[in-house]
Coordinates of C-alpha atoms in Angstrom, one line a residue:
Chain A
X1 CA -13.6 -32.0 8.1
X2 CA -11.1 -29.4 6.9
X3 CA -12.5 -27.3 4.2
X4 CA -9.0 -26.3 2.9
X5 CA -5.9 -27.5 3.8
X6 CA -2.1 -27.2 3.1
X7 CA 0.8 -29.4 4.2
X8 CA 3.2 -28.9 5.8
X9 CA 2.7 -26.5 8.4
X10 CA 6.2 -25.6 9.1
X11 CA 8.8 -26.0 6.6
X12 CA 12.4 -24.9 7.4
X13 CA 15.3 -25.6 4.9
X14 CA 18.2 -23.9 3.7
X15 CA 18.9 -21.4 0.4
X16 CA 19.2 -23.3 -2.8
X17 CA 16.8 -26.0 -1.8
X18 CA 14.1 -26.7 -3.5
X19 CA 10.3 -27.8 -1.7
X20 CA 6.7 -27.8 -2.8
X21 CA 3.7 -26.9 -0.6
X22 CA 0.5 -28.7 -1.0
X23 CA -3.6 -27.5 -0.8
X24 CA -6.5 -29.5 -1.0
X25 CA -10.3 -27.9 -0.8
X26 CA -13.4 -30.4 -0.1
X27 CA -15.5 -27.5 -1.0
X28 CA -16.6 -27.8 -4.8
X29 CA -14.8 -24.4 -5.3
X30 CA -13.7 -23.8 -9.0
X31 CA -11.5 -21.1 -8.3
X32 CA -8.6 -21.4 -5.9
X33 CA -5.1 -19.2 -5.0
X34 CA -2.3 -19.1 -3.0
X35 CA -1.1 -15.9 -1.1
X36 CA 2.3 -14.6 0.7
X37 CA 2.0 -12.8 4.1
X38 CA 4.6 -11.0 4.8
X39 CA 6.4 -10.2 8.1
X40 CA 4.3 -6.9 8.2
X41 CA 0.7 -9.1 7.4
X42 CA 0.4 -7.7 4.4
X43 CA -1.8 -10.5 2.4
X44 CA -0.6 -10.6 -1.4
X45 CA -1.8 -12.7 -4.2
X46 CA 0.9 -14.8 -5.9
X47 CA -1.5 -17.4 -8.2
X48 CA -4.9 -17.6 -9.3
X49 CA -6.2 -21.0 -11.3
X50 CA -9.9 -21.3 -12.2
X51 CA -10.8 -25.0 -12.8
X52 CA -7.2 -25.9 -13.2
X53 CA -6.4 -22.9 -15.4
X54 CA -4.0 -20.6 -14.3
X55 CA -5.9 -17.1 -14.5
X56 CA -3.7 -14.6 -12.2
X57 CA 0.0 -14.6 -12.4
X58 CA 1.1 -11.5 -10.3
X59 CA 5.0 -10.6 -10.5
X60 CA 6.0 -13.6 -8.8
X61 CA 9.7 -14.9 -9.5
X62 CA 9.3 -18.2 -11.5
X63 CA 11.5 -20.1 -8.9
X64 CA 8.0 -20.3 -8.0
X65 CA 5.5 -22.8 -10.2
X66 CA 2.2 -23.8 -9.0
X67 CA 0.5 -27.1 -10.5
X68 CA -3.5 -27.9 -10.2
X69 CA -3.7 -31.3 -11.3
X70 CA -7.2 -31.1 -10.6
X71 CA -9.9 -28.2 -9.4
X72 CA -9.7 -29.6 -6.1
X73 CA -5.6 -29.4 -5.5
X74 CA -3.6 -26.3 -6.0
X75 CA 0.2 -27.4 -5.0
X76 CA 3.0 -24.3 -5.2
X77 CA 6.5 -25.7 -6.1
X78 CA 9.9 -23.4 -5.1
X79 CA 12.9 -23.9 -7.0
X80 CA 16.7 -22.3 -5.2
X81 CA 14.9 -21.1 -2.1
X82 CA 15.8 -17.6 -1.0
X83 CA 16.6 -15.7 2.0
X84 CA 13.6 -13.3 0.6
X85 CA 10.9 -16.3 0.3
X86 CA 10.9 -16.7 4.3
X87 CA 7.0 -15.9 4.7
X88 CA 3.5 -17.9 5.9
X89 CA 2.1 -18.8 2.7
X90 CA -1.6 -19.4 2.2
X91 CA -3.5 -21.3 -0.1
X92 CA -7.7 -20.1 -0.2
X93 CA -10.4 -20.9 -2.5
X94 CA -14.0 -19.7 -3.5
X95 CA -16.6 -21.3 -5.5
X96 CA -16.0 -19.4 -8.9
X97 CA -13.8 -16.7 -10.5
X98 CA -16.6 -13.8 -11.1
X99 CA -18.2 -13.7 -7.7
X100 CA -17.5 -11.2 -4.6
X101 CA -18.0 -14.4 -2.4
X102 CA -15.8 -14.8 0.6
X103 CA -12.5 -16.8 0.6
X104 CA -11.8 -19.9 2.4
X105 CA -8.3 -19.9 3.3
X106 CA -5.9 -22.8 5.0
X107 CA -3.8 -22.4 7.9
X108 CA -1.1 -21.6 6.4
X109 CA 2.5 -22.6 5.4
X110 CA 5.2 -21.3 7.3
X111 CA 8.2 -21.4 5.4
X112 CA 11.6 -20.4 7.0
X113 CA 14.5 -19.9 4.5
X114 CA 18.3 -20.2 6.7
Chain B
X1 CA -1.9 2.7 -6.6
X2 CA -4.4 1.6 -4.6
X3 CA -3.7 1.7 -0.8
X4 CA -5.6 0.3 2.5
X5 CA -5.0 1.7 5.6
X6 CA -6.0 0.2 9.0
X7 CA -5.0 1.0 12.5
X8 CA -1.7 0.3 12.7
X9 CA -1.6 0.1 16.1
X10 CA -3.3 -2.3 18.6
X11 CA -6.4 -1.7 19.6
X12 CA -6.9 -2.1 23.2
X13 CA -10.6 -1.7 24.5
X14 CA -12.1 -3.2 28.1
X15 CA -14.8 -6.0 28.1
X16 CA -18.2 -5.3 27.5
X17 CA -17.2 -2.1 25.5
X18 CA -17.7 -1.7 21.9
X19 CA -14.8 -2.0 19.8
X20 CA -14.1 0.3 16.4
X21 CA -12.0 -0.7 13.7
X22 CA -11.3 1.5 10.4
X23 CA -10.1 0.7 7.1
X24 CA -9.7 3.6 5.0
X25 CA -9.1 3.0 0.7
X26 CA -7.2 5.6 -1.6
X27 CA -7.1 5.9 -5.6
X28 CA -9.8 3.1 -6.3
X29 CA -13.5 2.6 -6.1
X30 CA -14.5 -0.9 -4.6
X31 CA -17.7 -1.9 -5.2
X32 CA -17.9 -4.1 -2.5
X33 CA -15.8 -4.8 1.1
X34 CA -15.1 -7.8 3.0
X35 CA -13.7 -7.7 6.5
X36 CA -12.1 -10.9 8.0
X37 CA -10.5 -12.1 11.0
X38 CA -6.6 -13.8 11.4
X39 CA -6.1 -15.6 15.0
X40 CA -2.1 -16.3 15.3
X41 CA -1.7 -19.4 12.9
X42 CA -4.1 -19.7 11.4
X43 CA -5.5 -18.3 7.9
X44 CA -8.2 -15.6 7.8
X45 CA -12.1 -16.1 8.6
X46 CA -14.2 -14.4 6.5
X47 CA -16.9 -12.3 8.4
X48 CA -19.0 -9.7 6.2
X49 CA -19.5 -8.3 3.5
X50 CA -21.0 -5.2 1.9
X51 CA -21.6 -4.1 -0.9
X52 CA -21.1 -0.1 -2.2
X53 CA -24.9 0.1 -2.4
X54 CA -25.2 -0.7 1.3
X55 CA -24.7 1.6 3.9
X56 CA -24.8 -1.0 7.2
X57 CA -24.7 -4.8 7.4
X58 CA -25.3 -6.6 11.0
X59 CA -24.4 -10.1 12.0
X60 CA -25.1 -10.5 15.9
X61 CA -22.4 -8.4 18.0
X62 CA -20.8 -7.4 14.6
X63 CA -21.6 -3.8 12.4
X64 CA -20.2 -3.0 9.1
X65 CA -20.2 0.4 7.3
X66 CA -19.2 1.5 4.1
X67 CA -19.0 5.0 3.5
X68 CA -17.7 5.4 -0.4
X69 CA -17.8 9.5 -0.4
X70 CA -15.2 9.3 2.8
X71 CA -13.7 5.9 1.1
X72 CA -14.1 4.8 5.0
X73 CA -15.1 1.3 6.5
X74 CA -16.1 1.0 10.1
X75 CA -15.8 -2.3 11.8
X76 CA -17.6 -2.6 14.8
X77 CA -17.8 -5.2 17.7
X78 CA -20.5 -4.3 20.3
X79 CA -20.3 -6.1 23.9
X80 CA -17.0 -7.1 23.3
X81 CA -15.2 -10.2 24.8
X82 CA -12.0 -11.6 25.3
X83 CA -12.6 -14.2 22.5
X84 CA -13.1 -11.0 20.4
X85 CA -8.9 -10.8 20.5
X86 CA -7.8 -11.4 17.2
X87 CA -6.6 -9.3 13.8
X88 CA -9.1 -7.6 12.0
X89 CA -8.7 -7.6 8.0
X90 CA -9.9 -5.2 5.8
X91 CA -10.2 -6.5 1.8
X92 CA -11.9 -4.0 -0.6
X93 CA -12.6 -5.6 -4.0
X94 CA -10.8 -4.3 -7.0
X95 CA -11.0 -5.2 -10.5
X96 CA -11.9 -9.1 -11.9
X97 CA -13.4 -9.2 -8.3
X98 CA -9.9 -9.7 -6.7
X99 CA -9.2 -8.6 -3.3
X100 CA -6.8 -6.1 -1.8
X101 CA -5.8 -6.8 1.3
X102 CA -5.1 -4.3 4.3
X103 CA -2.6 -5.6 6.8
X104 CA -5.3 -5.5 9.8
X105 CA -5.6 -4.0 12.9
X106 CA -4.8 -5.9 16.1
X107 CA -7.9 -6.1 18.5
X108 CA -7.0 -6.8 22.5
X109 CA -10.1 -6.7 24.5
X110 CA -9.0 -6.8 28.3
X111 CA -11.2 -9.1 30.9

């Protein structure tokens, strides 16, 4: 069983479109994010939501809106795609917010922008 | 700001060797450091964590240090093998135990 996962795994589309990106954990976590890795691997946090509250909102254009209609689901939805957004973006999760405890990341979204 | 560096370059090292990876932290104080590894495709695996008060954690081939007066990690795989290939990620914690990421260090062990 998948711990975390995010559909789809490839999503290609064109500027001005707009797509969502879906994550599901089966772990219990309370706390769950997404991240952006760029083309150089840098890892950087885009969302936090704890429990379905949204608890880290790093400066992230709000074309991009991320929804947790439960603690279980964290879904990232992109409005007017941009050349810029192109990037593997990864949804994680741990069991709480206060915690050093190791993240449990999906395999990614690879988004290409054209 | 606070900045992570790791080798940037691949890391080439022959079988049965033991393999050294360093992740070096400017302008913060972590209290604790968590080292993960990124196959191509796929998301990062968490493998260990220490914590500022700790000076070495082991799990089977695999050595962690934490030195916080050099603000210097050591990764270390000992008896390497070729399933060892991968990226290595550094990810000190920072403030409201959020991670900062480094962007890894390639690891090639040759047969």
């Amino acid at each position: 069983d998948t711990a975390v996962s995010q559909t789809p795994k490839y999503l290609v589309t064109q500027m001005g479109n707009d797509k969502s990106i879906k994550c599901e954990q089966n772990l219990g976590h309370d706390t769950m994010y997404w991240y952006k890795q760029d083309s150089k691997k840098f890892l950087k946090i885009m969302f936090s939501y704890n429990n379905k509250e949204l608890i880290i909102n790093e400066t992230v254009p709000n074309r991009f809106s991320p929804k947790s209609p439960d603690k279980a689901h964290l879904n990232l939805h992109i409005n007017s795609l941009e050349l810029g957004d192109s990037a593997v973006y990864f949804c994680a999760s741990k069991p709480n917010l206060g915690a050093d405890s190791p993240l449990h990341f999906g395999n990614g979204t690879r988004l290409t922008v054209t | 700001s606070q900045k992570i560096e790791q080798n940037s370059e691949a890391l080439n090292i022959q079988e049965g060797k033991t393999a050294t990876l360093t992740c070096n932290y400017t302008n913060y104080s972590p209290a604790y450091l968590q080292w993960y590894r990124q196959d191509p495709g796929r998301g990062p695996v968490f493998l260990l964590l220490i914590r500022e008060n700790e000076k070495e954690k082991r799990k089977e081939r695999l050595k962690v240090t934490f030195d916080t007066t050099l603000k210097q990690s050591l990764f270390h795989i000992t008896a390497s093998q070729p399933a060892d290939s991968a990226t290595y990620l550094c990810a000190p914690g920072h403030s409201n135990y959020q991670l900062i990421w480094g962007a890894g260090t390639k690891l090639i062990i040759k047969p």
